[in-house]
PDB file of C-alpha atoms and ligand atoms in Angstrom:
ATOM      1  CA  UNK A   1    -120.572 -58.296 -15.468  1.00  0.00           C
ATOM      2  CA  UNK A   2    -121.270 -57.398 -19.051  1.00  0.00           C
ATOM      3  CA  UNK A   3    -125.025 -57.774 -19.352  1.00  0.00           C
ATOM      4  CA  UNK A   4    -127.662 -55.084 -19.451  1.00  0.00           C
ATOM      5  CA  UNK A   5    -131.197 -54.919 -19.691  1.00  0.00           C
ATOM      6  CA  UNK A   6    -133.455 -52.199 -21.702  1.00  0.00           C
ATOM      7  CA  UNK A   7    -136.741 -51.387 -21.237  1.00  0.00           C
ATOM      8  CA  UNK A   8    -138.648 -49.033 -24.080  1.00  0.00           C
ATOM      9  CA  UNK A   9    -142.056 -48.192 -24.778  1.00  0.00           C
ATOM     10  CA  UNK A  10    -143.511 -46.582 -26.744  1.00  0.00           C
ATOM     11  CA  UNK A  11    -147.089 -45.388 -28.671  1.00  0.00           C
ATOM     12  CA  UNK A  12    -145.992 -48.117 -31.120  1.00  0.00           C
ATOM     13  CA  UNK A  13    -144.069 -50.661 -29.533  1.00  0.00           C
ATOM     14  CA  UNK A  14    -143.693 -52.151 -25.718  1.00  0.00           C
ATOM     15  CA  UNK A  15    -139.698 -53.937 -25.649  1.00  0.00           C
ATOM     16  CA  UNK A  16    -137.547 -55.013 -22.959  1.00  0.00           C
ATOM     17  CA  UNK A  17    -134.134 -57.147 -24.238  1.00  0.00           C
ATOM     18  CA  UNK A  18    -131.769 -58.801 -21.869  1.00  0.00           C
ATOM     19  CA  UNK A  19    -128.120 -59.447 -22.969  1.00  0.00           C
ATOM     20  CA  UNK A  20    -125.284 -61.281 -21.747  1.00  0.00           C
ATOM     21  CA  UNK A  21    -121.900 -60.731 -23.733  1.00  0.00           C
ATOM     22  CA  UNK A  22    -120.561 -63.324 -21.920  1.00  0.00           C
ATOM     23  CA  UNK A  23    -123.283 -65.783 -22.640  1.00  0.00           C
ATOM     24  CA  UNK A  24    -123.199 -69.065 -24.639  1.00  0.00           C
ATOM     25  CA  UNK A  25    -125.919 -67.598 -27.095  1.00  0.00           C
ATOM     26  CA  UNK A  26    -128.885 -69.021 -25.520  1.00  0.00           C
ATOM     27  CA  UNK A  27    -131.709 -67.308 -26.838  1.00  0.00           C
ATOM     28  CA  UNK A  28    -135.456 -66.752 -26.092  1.00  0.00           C
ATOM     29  CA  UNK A  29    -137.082 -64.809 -28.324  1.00  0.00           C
ATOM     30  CA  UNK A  30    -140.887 -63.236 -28.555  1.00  0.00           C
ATOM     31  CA  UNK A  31    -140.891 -59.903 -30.556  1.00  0.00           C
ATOM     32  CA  UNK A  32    -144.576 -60.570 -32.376  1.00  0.00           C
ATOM     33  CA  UNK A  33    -143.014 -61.052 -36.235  1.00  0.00           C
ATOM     34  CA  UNK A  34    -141.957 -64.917 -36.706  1.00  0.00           C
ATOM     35  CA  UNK A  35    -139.419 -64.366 -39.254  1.00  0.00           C
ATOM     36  CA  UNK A  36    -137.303 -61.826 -37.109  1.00  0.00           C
ATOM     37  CA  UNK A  37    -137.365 -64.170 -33.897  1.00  0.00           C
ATOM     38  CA  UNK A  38    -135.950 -66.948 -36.300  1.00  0.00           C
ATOM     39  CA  UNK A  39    -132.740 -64.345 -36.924  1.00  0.00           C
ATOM     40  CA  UNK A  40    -132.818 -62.985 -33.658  1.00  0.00           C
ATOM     41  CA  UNK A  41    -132.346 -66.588 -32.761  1.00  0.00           C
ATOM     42  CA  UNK A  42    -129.370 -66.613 -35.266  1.00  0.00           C
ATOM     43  CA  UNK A  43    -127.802 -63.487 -33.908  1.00  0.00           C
ATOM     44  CA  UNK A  44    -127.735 -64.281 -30.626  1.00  0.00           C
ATOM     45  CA  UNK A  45    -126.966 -68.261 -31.557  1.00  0.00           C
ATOM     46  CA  UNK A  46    -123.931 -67.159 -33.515  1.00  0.00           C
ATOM     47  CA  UNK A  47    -122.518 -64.110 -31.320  1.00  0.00           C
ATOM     48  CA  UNK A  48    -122.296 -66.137 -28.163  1.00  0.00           C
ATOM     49  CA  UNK A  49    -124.639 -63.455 -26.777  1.00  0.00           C
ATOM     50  CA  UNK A  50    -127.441 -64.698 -24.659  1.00  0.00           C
ATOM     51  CA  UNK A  51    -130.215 -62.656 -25.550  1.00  0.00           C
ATOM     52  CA  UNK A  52    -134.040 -62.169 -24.484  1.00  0.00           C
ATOM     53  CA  UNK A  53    -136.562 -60.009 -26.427  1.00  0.00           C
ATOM     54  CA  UNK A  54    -140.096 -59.474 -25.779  1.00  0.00           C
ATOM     55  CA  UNK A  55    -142.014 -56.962 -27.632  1.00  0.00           C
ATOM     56  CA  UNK A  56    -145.423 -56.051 -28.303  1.00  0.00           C
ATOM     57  CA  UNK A  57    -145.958 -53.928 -31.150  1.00  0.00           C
ATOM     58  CA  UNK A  58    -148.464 -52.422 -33.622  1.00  0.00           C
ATOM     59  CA  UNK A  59    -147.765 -55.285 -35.755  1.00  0.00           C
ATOM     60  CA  UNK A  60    -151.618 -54.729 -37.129  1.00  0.00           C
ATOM     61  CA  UNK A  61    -150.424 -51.822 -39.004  1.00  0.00           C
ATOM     62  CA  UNK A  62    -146.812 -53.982 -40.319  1.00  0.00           C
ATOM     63  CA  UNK A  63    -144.025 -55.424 -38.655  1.00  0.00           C
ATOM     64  CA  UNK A  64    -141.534 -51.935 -39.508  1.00  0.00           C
ATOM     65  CA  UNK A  65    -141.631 -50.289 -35.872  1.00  0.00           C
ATOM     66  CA  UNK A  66    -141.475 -53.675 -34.322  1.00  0.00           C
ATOM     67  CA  UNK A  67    -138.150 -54.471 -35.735  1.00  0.00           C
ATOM     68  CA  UNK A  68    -136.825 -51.471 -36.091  1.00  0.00           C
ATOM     69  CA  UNK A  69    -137.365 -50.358 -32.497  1.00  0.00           C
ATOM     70  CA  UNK A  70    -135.745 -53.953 -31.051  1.00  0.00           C
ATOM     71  CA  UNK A  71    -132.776 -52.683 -33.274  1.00  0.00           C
ATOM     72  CA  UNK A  72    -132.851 -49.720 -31.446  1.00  0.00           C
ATOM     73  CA  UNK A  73    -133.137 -51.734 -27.806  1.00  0.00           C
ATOM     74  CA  UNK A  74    -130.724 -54.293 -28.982  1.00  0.00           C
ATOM     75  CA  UNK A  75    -128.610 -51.555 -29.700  1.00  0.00           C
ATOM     76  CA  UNK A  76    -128.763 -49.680 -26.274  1.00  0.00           C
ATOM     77  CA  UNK A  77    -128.150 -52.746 -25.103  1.00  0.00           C
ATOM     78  CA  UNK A  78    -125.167 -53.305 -26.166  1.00  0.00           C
ATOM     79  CA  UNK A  79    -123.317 -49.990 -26.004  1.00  0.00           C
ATOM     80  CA  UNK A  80    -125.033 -50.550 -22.006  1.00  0.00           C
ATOM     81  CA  UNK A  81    -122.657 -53.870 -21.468  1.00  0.00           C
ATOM     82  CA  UNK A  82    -119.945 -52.985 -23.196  1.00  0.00           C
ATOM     83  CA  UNK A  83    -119.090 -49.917 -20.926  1.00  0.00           C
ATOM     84  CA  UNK A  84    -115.939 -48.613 -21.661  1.00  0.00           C
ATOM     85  CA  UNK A  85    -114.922 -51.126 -24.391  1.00  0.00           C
ATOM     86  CA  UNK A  86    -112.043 -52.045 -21.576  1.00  0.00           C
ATOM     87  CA  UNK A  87    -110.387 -55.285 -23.162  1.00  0.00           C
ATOM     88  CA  UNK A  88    -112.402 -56.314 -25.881  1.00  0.00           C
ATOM     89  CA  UNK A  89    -110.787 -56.896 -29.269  1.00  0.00           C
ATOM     90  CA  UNK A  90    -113.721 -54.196 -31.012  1.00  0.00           C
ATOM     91  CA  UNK A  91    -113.146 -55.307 -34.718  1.00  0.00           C
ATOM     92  CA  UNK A  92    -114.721 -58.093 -36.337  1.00  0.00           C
ATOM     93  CA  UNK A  93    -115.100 -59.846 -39.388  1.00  0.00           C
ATOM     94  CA  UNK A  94    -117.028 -62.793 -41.030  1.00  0.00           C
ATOM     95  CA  UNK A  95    -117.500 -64.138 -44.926  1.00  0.00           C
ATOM     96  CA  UNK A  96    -120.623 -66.350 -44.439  1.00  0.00           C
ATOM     97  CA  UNK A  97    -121.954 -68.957 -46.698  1.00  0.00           C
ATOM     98  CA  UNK A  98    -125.363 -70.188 -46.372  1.00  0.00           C
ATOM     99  CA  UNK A  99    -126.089 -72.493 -49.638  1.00  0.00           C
ATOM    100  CA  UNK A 100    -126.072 -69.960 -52.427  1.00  0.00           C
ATOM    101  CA  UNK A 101    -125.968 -67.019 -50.322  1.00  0.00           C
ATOM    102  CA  UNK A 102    -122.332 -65.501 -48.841  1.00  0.00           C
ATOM    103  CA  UNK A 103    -122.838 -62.408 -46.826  1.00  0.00           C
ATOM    104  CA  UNK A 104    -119.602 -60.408 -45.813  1.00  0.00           C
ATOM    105  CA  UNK A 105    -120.139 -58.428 -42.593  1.00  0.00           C
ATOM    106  CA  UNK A 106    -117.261 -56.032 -41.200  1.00  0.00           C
ATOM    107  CA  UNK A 107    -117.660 -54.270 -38.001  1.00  0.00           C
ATOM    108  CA  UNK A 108    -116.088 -51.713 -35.702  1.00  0.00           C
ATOM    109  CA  UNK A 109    -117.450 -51.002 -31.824  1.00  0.00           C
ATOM    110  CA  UNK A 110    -116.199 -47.607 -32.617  1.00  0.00           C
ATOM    111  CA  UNK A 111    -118.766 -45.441 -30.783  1.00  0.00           C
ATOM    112  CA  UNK A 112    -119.131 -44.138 -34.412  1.00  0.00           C
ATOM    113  CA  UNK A 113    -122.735 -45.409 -35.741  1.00  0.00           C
ATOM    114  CA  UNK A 114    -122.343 -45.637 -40.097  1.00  0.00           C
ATOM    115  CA  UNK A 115    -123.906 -48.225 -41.796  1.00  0.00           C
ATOM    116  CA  UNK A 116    -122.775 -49.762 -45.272  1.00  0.00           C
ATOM    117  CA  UNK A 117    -125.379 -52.201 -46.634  1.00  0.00           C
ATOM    118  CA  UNK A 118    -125.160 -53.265 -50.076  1.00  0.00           C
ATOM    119  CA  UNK A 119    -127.707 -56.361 -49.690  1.00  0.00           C
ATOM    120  CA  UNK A 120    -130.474 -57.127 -52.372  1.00  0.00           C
ATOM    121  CA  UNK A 121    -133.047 -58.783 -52.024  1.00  0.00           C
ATOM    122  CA  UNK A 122    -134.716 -60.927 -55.094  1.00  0.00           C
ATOM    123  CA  UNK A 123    -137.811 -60.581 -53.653  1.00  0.00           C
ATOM    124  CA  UNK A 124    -139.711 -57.981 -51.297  1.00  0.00           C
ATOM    125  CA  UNK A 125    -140.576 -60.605 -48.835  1.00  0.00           C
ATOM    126  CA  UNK A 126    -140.632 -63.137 -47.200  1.00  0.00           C
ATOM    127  CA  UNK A 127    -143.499 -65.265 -46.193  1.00  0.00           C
ATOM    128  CA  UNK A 128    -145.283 -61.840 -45.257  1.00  0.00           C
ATOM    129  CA  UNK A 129    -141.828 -60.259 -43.551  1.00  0.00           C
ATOM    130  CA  UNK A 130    -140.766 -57.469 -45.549  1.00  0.00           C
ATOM    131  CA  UNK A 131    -137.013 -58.024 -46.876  1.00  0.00           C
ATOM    132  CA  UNK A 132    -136.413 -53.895 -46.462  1.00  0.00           C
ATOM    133  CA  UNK A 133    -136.875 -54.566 -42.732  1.00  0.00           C
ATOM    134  CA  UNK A 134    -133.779 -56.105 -42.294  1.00  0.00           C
ATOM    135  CA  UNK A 135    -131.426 -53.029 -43.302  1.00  0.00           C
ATOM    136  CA  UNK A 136    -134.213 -51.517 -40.877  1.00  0.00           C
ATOM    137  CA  UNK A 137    -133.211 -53.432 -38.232  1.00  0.00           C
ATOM    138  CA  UNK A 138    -129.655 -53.146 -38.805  1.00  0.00           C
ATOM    139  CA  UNK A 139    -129.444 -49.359 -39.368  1.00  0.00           C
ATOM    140  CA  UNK A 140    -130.934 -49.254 -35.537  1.00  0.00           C
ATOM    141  CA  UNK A 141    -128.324 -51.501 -34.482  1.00  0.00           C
ATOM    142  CA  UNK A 142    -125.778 -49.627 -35.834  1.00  0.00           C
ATOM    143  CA  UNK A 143    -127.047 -46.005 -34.719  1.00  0.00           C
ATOM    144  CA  UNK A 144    -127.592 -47.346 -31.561  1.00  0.00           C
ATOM    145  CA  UNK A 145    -125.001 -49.797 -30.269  1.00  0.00           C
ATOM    146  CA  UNK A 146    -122.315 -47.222 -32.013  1.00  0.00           C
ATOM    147  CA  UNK A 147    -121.218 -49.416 -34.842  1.00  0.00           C
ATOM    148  CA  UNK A 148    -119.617 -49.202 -37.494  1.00  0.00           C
ATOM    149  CA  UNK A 149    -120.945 -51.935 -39.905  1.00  0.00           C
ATOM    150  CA  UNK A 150    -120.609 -52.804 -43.453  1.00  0.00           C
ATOM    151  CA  UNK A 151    -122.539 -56.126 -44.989  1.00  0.00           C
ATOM    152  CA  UNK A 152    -122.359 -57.019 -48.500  1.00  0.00           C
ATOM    153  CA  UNK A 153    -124.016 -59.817 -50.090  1.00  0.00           C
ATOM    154  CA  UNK A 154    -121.412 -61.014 -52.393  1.00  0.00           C
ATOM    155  CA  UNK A 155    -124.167 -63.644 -54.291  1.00  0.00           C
ATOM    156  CA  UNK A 156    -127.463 -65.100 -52.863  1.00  0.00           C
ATOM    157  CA  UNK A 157    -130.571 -66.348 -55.021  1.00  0.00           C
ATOM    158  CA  UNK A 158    -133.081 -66.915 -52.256  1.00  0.00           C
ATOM    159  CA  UNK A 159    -133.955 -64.112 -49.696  1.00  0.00           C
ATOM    160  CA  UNK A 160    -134.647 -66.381 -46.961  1.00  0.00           C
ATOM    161  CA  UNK A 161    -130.708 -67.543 -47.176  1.00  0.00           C
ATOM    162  CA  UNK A 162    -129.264 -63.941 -47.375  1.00  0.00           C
ATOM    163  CA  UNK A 163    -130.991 -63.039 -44.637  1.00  0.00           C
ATOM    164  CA  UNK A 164    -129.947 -65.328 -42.715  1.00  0.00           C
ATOM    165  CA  UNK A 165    -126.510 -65.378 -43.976  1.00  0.00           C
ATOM    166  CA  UNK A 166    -126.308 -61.481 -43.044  1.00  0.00           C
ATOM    167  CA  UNK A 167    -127.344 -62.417 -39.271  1.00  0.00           C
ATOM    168  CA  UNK A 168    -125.224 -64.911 -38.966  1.00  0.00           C
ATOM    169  CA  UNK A 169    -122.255 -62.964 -40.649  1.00  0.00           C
ATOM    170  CA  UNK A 170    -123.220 -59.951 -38.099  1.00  0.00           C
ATOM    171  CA  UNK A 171    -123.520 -62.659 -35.181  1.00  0.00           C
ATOM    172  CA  UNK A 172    -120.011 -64.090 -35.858  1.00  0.00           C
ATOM    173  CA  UNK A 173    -118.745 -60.988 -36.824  1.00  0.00           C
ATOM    174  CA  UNK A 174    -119.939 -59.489 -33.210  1.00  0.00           C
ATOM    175  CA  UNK A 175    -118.839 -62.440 -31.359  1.00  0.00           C
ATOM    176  CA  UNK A 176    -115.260 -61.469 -32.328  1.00  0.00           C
ATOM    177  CA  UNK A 177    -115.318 -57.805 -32.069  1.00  0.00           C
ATOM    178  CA  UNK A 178    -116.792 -58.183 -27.893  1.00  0.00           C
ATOM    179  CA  UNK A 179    -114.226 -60.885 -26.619  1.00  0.00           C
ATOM    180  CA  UNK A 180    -111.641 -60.401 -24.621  1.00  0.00           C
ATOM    181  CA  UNK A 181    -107.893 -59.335 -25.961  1.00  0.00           C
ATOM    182  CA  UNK A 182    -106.084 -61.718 -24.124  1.00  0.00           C
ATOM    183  CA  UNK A 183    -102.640 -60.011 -24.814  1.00  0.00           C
ATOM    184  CA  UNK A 184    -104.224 -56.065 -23.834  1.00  0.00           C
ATOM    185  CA  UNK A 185    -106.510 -57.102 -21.233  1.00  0.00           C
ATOM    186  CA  UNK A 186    -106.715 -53.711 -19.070  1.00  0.00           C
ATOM    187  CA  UNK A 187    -106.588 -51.460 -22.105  1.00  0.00           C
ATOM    188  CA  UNK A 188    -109.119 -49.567 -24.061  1.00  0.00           C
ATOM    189  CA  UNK A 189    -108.531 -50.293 -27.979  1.00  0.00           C
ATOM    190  CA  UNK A 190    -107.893 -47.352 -29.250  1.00  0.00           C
ATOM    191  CA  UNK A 191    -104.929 -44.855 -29.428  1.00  0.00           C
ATOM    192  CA  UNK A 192    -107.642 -42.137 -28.444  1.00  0.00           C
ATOM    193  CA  UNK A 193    -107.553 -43.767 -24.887  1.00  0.00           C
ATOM    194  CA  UNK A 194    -111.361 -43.964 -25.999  1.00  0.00           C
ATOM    195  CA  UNK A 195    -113.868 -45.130 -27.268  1.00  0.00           C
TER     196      UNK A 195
HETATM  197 MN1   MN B   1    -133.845 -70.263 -41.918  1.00  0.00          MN
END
């Protein structure tokens, strides 16, 4: 069974996350910042991952450890249910268009965390989310689950949209990169005999 569940607290945030790779991206998601749950929802949505989140954070201060440390839990998670990588296809890709907004994400489940974001935002946020928490979020990810990941916003005009487009473009991205390789089934992807 490919699922795992994380639990993490700490002095500034109380998380636990739930994942099923195998899911049909059903989604429940309460992390405190209304913004983030709407991607979250898109993440899991578009990956095929069913994903909970709960967290409880020190959102009085801002919303920064809150979604950076369900990247990090997120990210556990998923380097928990993937085990030994055993039969997935572990690269991805996605061009995403969302209205004026087209996102590129690339990923590798390498075991190798390096992030490549080259995302701007036209404004610093939005509604009262903070546009520089979404690299945030995604640099946890990365170090975390062990991916390699590279998202470019190619054009975008409205930060709301590239957001959203670079969740979705992760999401669709990820959905690829964890299914099955039908024609290597027992093998680990790599010539390493590891990953
Ligand atoms: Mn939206």
């Amino acid at each position: 069974m490919r699922k795992a569940q994380i639990t993490r607290k700490t002095a500034e945030t109380d998380i636990s996350v739930e994942i099923d790779l195998d899911g049909t991206g059903a989604y429940d998601m309460a992390t405190g910042v209304g913004f983030f749950d709407h991607m979250l929802d898109q993440l899991a949505r578009h990956s095929l991952i069913d994903m909970t989140v709960r967290c409880t954070g020190d959102t009085h201060i801002d919303d920064h450890h809150s979604v950076e440390d369900v990247g990090i839990a997120l990210g556990q998670a998923l380097t928990r249910a993937l085990g030994d990588k055993r039969g997935i296809r572990r690269y991805g890709a996605c061009l995403l268009p969302m209205d004026d907004a087209l996102v590129r994400a690339a990923l590798d489940l390498s075991g190798r965390p390096y992030l490549v974001w080259n995302v701007d935002f036209p404004t610093a946020t939005i509604g009262t989310f903070d546009t520089e928490l979404v690299r945030e979020f995604f640099q946890a990810l990365s170090t975390h689950g062990g991916i390699t990941l590279h998202v470019d916003a190619l054009h975008g005009l409205n930060s709301h949209h590239i957001a959203e487009a670079a969740f979705k473009a992760v999401a669709r991205a990820l959905r690829e990169a964890v299914e099955g390789d039908t024609r290597k089934a027992d093998a680990i992807p790599s010539t390493k005999g590891a990953l």
